[in-house]
Amino acid sequence: KEEAILQAWKKLVLLLHPDKLQWLDENTKIKGAEALHEVHAAKEELRRRTQEACAQVPEQPRKAAAARCLDATPGTRKYEISWTLPDVQDPKAPVEKYEVWGPRHCSELGDTFDWVLLATLPPLQSQFIIVEEAPTQQDVMWAADRVLRATLSLTVHAVNGKGQSDALCLELPWASAFPWLRGVGSMICSQCFRLNQRESRHGWTACAGCGSGLAAELAVVIRCTECGGEVLWQNHALSCTCCRRSYGQNMPSRRSRGQDAYHRYGRGW
């Protein structure tokens, strides 16, 4: 049946080829191009229906090399993933294409939601590079940024007219790969309500405003008003880990300012 479809397709393509229509009027050329497009679409639909009725779902892709970060620059990050191609195409379960999927949302607990298609690739392609400049791919990257996820989850499926294979699940090293995701959280002073950089995860932090000791339970998570990413301290600067928006700098504490003046002017100050 597939051979008959292929033969009919070849005859129609030959008949409607632009070279055969070049001597005709412009309106006929346009209609010929539309008809040729419909012939191609009909062939793909018939092949899909044939596979849906007779073929089997392809086997799950197998992982090849480890995921590789090609560019760690904010705004232009790139990560490469790869998988192995089958040595021989199984006629009963052919691979028509590969699909790469990623989650647009991640919970604080690390769960992933709202998976979206990132790319559809030809059957002979065995690698994919996720790039931050592409809007949908950026959404997936920023979803991991917002919750400082240790890894970014992606899946690869082999696909034919029957459906998708089981997913090849890949975990890209994430929070540890980008320095700005390794910042320090914030604490709010219960006395003067100043936002402070957390100095110790388990110990006490001195408020930079009033000098009060801040216990661990005063730690807070600050979210960016633009993208919802977590806002962290790094080198005494407060910025979003996701869109990199700056929220200010940490001023020296009252205690350190007093000590500087003490050493500068002497004990009589």
mmCIF file of C-alpha atoms in Angstrom:
data_model
loop_
_atom_site.group_PDB
_atom_site.id
_atom_site.type_symbol
_atom_site.label_atom_id
_atom_site.label_comp_id
_atom_site.label_asym_id
_atom_site.label_seq_id
_atom_site.Cartn_x
_atom_site.Cartn_y
_atom_site.Cartn_z
ATOM 1 C CA LYS A 1 0.000 0.000 0.000
ATOM 2 C CA GLU A 2 2.824 2.434 0.831
ATOM 3 C CA GLU A 3 4.442 1.628 -2.527
ATOM 4 C CA ALA A 4 1.211 2.507 -4.360
ATOM 5 C CA ILE A 5 0.991 5.807 -2.459
ATOM 6 C CA LEU A 6 4.603 6.605 -3.358
ATOM 7 C CA GLN A 7 4.054 5.886 -7.055
ATOM 8 C CA ALA A 8 0.924 8.070 -7.196
ATOM 9 C CA TRP A 9 2.747 10.861 -5.370
ATOM 10 C CA LYS A 10 5.653 10.766 -7.829
ATOM 11 C CA LYS A 11 3.314 11.026 -10.833
ATOM 12 C CA LEU A 12 1.489 14.036 -9.393
ATOM 13 C CA VAL A 13 4.705 15.782 -8.326
ATOM 14 C CA LEU A 14 6.109 15.338 -11.826
ATOM 15 C CA LEU A 15 2.904 16.718 -13.347
ATOM 16 C CA LEU A 16 2.747 19.752 -11.022
ATOM 17 C CA HIS A 17 6.453 20.557 -10.882
ATOM 18 C CA PRO A 18 7.105 24.323 -11.340
ATOM 19 C CA ASP A 19 9.311 23.629 -14.375
ATOM 20 C CA LYS A 20 6.293 22.128 -16.135
ATOM 21 C CA LEU A 21 4.189 25.196 -15.390
ATOM 22 C CA GLN A 22 6.662 27.940 -16.245
ATOM 23 C CA TRP A 23 5.053 28.683 -19.639
ATOM 24 C CA LEU A 24 1.557 29.057 -18.195
ATOM 25 C CA ASP A 25 -0.094 32.232 -16.916
ATOM 26 C CA GLU A 26 0.527 33.507 -13.395
ATOM 27 C CA ASN A 27 -2.868 32.423 -12.028
ATOM 28 C CA THR A 28 -2.326 28.841 -13.202
ATOM 29 C CA LYS A 29 1.153 28.807 -11.639
ATOM 30 C CA ILE A 30 -0.303 29.836 -8.284
ATOM 31 C CA LYS A 31 -2.995 27.149 -8.461
ATOM 32 C CA GLY A 32 -0.369 24.584 -9.472
ATOM 33 C CA ALA A 33 1.791 25.465 -6.428
ATOM 34 C CA GLU A 34 -1.243 25.124 -4.137
ATOM 35 C CA ALA A 35 -2.106 21.759 -5.680
ATOM 36 C CA LEU A 36 1.482 20.542 -5.227
ATOM 37 C CA HIS A 37 1.352 21.527 -1.560
ATOM 38 C CA GLU A 38 -1.887 19.564 -1.159
ATOM 39 C CA VAL A 39 -0.286 16.522 -2.816
ATOM 40 C CA HIS A 40 2.597 16.583 -0.326
ATOM 41 C CA ALA A 41 0.182 16.979 2.600
ATOM 42 C CA ALA A 42 -1.991 14.118 1.333
ATOM 43 C CA LYS A 43 1.036 11.836 1.065
ATOM 44 C CA GLU A 44 2.064 12.555 4.654
ATOM 45 C CA GLU A 45 -1.476 12.036 5.913
ATOM 46 C CA LEU A 46 -1.837 8.700 4.088
ATOM 47 C CA ARG A 47 1.517 7.551 5.438
ATOM 48 C CA ARG A 48 0.477 8.555 8.949
ATOM 49 C CA ARG A 49 -2.800 6.648 8.648
ATOM 50 C CA THR A 50 -1.017 3.573 7.286
ATOM 51 C CA GLN A 51 1.436 3.597 10.173
ATOM 52 C CA GLU A 52 -1.355 4.217 12.656
ATOM 53 C CA ALA A 53 -3.095 1.078 11.423
ATOM 54 C CA CYS A 54 -0.119 -1.215 10.800
ATOM 55 C CA ALA A 55 3.077 0.077 12.441
ATOM 56 C CA GLN A 56 4.335 -0.104 16.015
ATOM 57 C CA VAL A 57 5.509 2.743 18.208
ATOM 58 C CA PRO A 58 9.305 3.252 17.881
ATOM 59 C CA GLU A 59 11.649 2.087 20.584
ATOM 60 C CA GLN A 60 12.764 4.531 23.264
ATOM 61 C CA PRO A 61 15.824 6.601 22.256
ATOM 62 C CA ARG A 62 19.011 5.819 24.140
ATOM 63 C CA LYS A 63 21.251 8.389 25.759
ATOM 64 C CA ALA A 64 24.563 9.139 24.070
ATOM 65 C CA ALA A 65 27.069 11.586 25.564
ATOM 66 C CA ALA A 66 26.464 13.566 28.752
ATOM 67 C CA ALA A 67 24.712 16.916 28.386
ATOM 68 C CA ARG A 68 27.211 19.682 27.657
ATOM 69 C CA CYS A 69 27.009 23.396 28.469
ATOM 70 C CA LEU A 70 28.243 25.272 25.391
ATOM 71 C CA ASP A 71 27.699 28.815 26.671
ATOM 72 C CA ALA A 72 27.103 29.950 30.267
ATOM 73 C CA THR A 73 26.684 33.651 29.479
ATOM 74 C CA PRO A 74 23.467 35.157 30.942
ATOM 75 C CA GLY A 75 20.918 35.666 28.175
ATOM 76 C CA THR A 76 22.720 33.474 25.630
ATOM 77 C CA ARG A 77 23.048 30.157 27.462
ATOM 78 C CA LYS A 78 23.278 27.013 25.345
ATOM 79 C CA TYR A 79 23.135 23.347 26.361
ATOM 80 C CA GLU A 80 23.613 20.351 24.072
ATOM 81 C CA ILE A 81 21.915 16.980 24.505
ATOM 82 C CA SER A 82 22.355 13.888 22.325
ATOM 83 C CA TRP A 83 21.013 10.390 21.802
ATOM 84 C CA THR A 84 21.983 7.377 19.676
ATOM 85 C CA LEU A 85 20.337 6.540 16.365
ATOM 86 C CA PRO A 86 19.256 2.940 15.696
ATOM 87 C CA ASP A 87 21.821 0.956 13.703
ATOM 88 C CA VAL A 88 19.060 -0.330 11.430
ATOM 89 C CA GLN A 89 15.629 1.196 10.836
ATOM 90 C CA ASP A 90 12.921 -1.244 11.945
ATOM 91 C CA PRO A 91 10.306 -1.349 9.133
ATOM 92 C CA LYS A 92 7.635 -2.374 11.646
ATOM 93 C CA ALA A 93 8.432 0.551 13.969
ATOM 94 C CA PRO A 94 10.037 3.259 11.811
ATOM 95 C CA VAL A 95 11.244 6.544 13.277
ATOM 96 C CA GLU A 96 9.735 9.461 11.328
ATOM 97 C CA LYS A 97 11.042 12.220 13.593
ATOM 98 C CA TYR A 98 12.279 13.064 17.069
ATOM 99 C CA GLU A 99 10.578 15.442 19.474
ATOM 100 C CA VAL A 100 12.224 17.299 22.356
ATOM 101 C CA TRP A 101 10.005 18.470 25.239
ATOM 102 C CA GLY A 102 10.596 20.600 28.343
ATOM 103 C CA PRO A 103 8.563 21.976 31.301
ATOM 104 C CA ARG A 104 7.485 25.625 31.407
ATOM 105 C CA HIS A 105 6.837 25.522 35.159
ATOM 106 C CA CYS A 106 8.614 23.961 38.152
ATOM 107 C CA SER A 107 7.340 23.884 41.717
ATOM 108 C CA GLU A 108 9.360 24.758 44.814
ATOM 109 C CA LEU A 109 9.490 20.998 45.517
ATOM 110 C CA GLY A 110 11.010 20.313 42.104
ATOM 111 C CA ASP A 111 7.926 18.948 40.312
ATOM 112 C CA THR A 112 7.566 19.860 36.620
ATOM 113 C CA PHE A 113 4.395 21.020 34.843
ATOM 114 C CA ASP A 114 3.071 22.307 31.500
ATOM 115 C CA TRP A 115 5.429 20.430 29.179
ATOM 116 C CA VAL A 116 5.867 22.060 25.758
ATOM 117 C CA LEU A 117 7.364 20.952 22.459
ATOM 118 C CA LEU A 118 10.776 22.566 21.956
ATOM 119 C CA ALA A 119 11.799 21.026 18.642
ATOM 120 C CA THR A 120 10.819 18.526 15.945
ATOM 121 C CA LEU A 121 13.888 16.965 14.350
ATOM 122 C CA PRO A 122 14.499 14.701 11.322
ATOM 123 C CA PRO A 123 15.133 10.973 11.942
ATOM 124 C CA LEU A 124 18.855 11.214 11.181
ATOM 125 C CA GLN A 125 19.534 13.996 13.699
ATOM 126 C CA SER A 126 20.819 12.824 17.060
ATOM 127 C CA GLN A 127 21.493 16.053 18.967
ATOM 128 C CA PHE A 128 19.704 19.214 20.025
ATOM 129 C CA ILE A 129 20.926 22.511 21.468
ATOM 130 C CA ILE A 130 18.555 24.390 23.745
ATOM 131 C CA VAL A 131 19.227 28.123 23.449
ATOM 132 C CA GLU A 132 18.105 30.947 25.710
ATOM 133 C CA GLU A 133 17.410 33.330 22.806
ATOM 134 C CA ALA A 134 14.456 31.205 21.575
ATOM 135 C CA PRO A 135 11.318 32.331 23.503
ATOM 136 C CA THR A 136 9.816 28.896 24.303
ATOM 137 C CA GLN A 137 13.206 27.451 25.184
ATOM 138 C CA GLN A 138 13.885 30.489 27.363
ATOM 139 C CA ASP A 139 10.626 29.805 29.234
ATOM 140 C CA VAL A 140 11.882 26.308 30.055
ATOM 141 C CA MET A 141 15.286 27.564 31.196
ATOM 142 C CA TRP A 142 13.763 30.280 33.361
ATOM 143 C CA ALA A 143 11.368 27.779 34.944
ATOM 144 C CA ALA A 144 14.409 26.003 36.410
ATOM 145 C CA ASP A 145 16.030 29.356 37.302
ATOM 146 C CA ARG A 146 12.994 30.556 39.284
ATOM 147 C CA VAL A 147 13.192 27.738 41.818
ATOM 148 C CA LEU A 148 16.984 27.247 41.632
ATOM 149 C CA ARG A 149 16.431 23.699 40.427
ATOM 150 C CA ALA A 150 19.489 21.470 40.578
ATOM 151 C CA THR A 151 18.751 20.075 37.098
ATOM 152 C CA LEU A 152 16.748 21.037 34.024
ATOM 153 C CA SER A 153 14.529 18.176 32.808
ATOM 154 C CA LEU A 154 14.146 17.461 29.091
ATOM 155 C CA THR A 155 12.650 14.456 27.287
ATOM 156 C CA VAL A 156 13.273 13.040 23.814
ATOM 157 C CA HIS A 157 10.711 10.873 21.974
ATOM 158 C CA ALA A 158 11.000 8.897 18.748
ATOM 159 C CA VAL A 159 7.767 9.403 16.773
ATOM 160 C CA ASN A 160 5.902 7.870 13.847
ATOM 161 C CA GLY A 161 2.268 7.764 12.705
ATOM 162 C CA LYS A 162 1.419 5.298 15.475
ATOM 163 C CA GLY A 163 2.566 7.658 18.218
ATOM 164 C CA GLN A 164 5.437 8.543 20.564
ATOM 165 C CA SER A 165 7.983 6.194 22.046
ATOM 166 C CA ASP A 166 8.672 6.085 25.764
ATOM 167 C CA ALA A 167 10.591 9.179 26.812
ATOM 168 C CA LEU A 168 14.339 9.382 27.112
ATOM 169 C CA CYS A 169 14.577 11.523 30.261
ATOM 170 C CA LEU A 170 17.603 13.793 30.530
ATOM 171 C CA GLU A 171 18.635 15.895 33.537
ATOM 172 C CA LEU A 172 20.919 18.810 32.647
ATOM 173 C CA PRO A 173 23.099 20.077 35.547
ATOM 174 C CA TRP A 174 21.639 23.496 36.203
ATOM 175 C CA ALA A 175 21.969 25.558 39.408
ATOM 176 C CA SER A 176 25.605 24.506 39.856
ATOM 177 C CA ALA A 177 26.430 25.406 36.236
ATOM 178 C CA PHE A 178 25.643 29.136 36.510
ATOM 179 C CA PRO A 179 27.307 31.265 39.236
ATOM 180 C CA TRP A 180 24.413 33.727 39.636
ATOM 181 C CA LEU A 181 22.136 30.849 40.732
ATOM 182 C CA ARG A 182 24.404 30.211 43.708
ATOM 183 C CA GLY A 183 23.704 33.469 45.541
ATOM 184 C CA VAL A 184 22.636 34.069 49.151
ATOM 185 C CA GLY A 185 19.077 34.446 50.413
ATOM 186 C CA SER A 186 17.526 37.274 52.442
ATOM 187 C CA MET A 187 16.312 37.906 55.981
ATOM 188 C CA ILE A 188 13.994 40.629 57.340
ATOM 189 C CA CYS A 189 14.787 42.255 60.671
ATOM 190 C CA SER A 190 11.825 42.059 63.065
ATOM 191 C CA GLN A 191 12.936 45.308 64.758
ATOM 192 C CA CYS A 192 13.605 47.749 61.905
ATOM 193 C CA PHE A 193 12.221 45.691 58.984
ATOM 194 C CA ARG A 194 15.409 46.046 56.974
ATOM 195 C CA LEU A 195 16.113 43.465 54.267
ATOM 196 C CA ASN A 196 19.464 41.802 55.001
ATOM 197 C CA GLN A 197 21.794 39.442 53.263
ATOM 198 C CA ARG A 198 21.790 36.101 55.032
ATOM 199 C CA GLU A 199 25.224 35.467 56.500
ATOM 200 C CA SER A 200 24.761 31.894 57.692
ATOM 201 C CA ARG A 201 22.194 29.237 56.843
ATOM 202 C CA HIS A 202 22.125 27.787 60.356
ATOM 203 C CA GLY A 203 23.527 30.560 62.564
ATOM 204 C CA TRP A 204 22.619 34.161 63.348
ATOM 205 C CA THR A 205 22.848 37.195 61.076
ATOM 206 C CA ALA A 206 23.447 40.727 62.352
ATOM 207 C CA CYS A 207 21.002 43.291 60.957
ATOM 208 C CA ALA A 208 22.846 45.903 58.866
ATOM 209 C CA GLY A 209 20.391 48.533 60.078
ATOM 210 C CA CYS A 210 19.956 48.202 63.843
ATOM 211 C CA GLY A 211 22.508 45.507 64.649
ATOM 212 C CA SER A 212 19.918 43.072 66.055
ATOM 213 C CA GLY A 213 20.600 39.369 65.785
ATOM 214 C CA LEU A 214 18.392 37.642 63.203
ATOM 215 C CA ALA A 215 17.394 34.030 63.795
ATOM 216 C CA ALA A 216 17.079 31.510 60.947
ATOM 217 C CA GLU A 217 13.280 31.628 61.018
ATOM 218 C CA LEU A 218 13.393 35.247 59.764
ATOM 219 C CA ALA A 219 14.642 34.054 56.371
ATOM 220 C CA VAL A 220 12.389 34.982 53.425
ATOM 221 C CA VAL A 221 12.214 34.188 49.724
ATOM 222 C CA ILE A 222 12.129 37.341 47.578
ATOM 223 C CA ARG A 223 10.553 37.059 44.125
ATOM 224 C CA CYS A 224 11.196 39.309 41.125
ATOM 225 C CA THR A 225 8.257 41.554 40.259
ATOM 226 C CA GLU A 226 8.999 41.115 36.550
ATOM 227 C CA CYS A 227 9.493 37.376 36.024
ATOM 228 C CA GLY A 228 8.895 35.685 39.385
ATOM 229 C CA GLY A 229 12.456 34.438 39.714
ATOM 230 C CA GLU A 230 14.153 34.259 43.103
ATOM 231 C CA VAL A 231 16.105 37.375 44.085
ATOM 232 C CA LEU A 232 19.453 36.588 45.741
ATOM 233 C CA TRP A 233 22.504 38.404 47.065
ATOM 234 C CA GLN A 234 25.833 38.052 45.312
ATOM 235 C CA ASN A 235 28.851 40.220 46.095
ATOM 236 C CA HIS A 236 26.538 42.382 48.243
ATOM 237 C CA ALA A 237 24.291 43.105 45.222
ATOM 238 C CA LEU A 238 20.663 42.000 45.144
ATOM 239 C CA SER A 239 19.444 40.769 41.738
ATOM 240 C CA CYS A 240 17.034 38.329 40.113
ATOM 241 C CA THR A 241 18.518 34.939 39.273
ATOM 242 C CA CYS A 242 16.199 34.665 36.298
ATOM 243 C CA CYS A 243 15.983 37.945 34.340
ATOM 244 C CA ARG A 244 19.057 39.456 36.123
ATOM 245 C CA ARG A 245 17.181 42.633 37.131
ATOM 246 C CA SER A 246 19.095 44.564 39.830
ATOM 247 C CA TYR A 247 17.324 45.470 43.071
ATOM 248 C CA GLY A 248 20.106 47.328 44.865
ATOM 249 C CA GLN A 249 23.206 46.885 47.020
ATOM 250 C CA ASN A 250 23.761 46.030 50.639
ATOM 251 C CA MET A 251 25.073 48.999 52.674
ATOM 252 C CA PRO A 252 27.658 48.456 55.445
ATOM 253 C CA SER A 253 26.129 47.646 58.802
ATOM 254 C CA ARG A 254 25.887 50.240 61.561
ATOM 255 C CA ARG A 255 28.410 48.261 63.564
ATOM 256 C CA SER A 256 30.993 48.223 60.753
ATOM 257 C CA ARG A 257 30.495 51.978 60.128
ATOM 258 C CA GLY A 258 31.102 52.662 63.812
ATOM 259 C CA GLN A 259 34.238 50.538 63.816
ATOM 260 C CA ASP A 260 35.584 52.409 60.751
ATOM 261 C CA ALA A 261 35.008 55.755 62.482
ATOM 262 C CA TYR A 262 36.557 54.449 65.710
ATOM 263 C CA HIS A 263 39.780 53.500 63.938
ATOM 264 C CA ARG A 264 39.772 56.691 61.853
ATOM 265 C CA TYR A 265 39.217 59.264 64.631
ATOM 266 C CA GLY A 266 40.457 57.468 67.716
ATOM 267 C CA ARG A 267 38.838 56.587 71.031
ATOM 268 C CA GLY A 268 37.682 60.128 71.746
ATOM 269 C CA TRP A 269 35.189 60.088 68.904
#
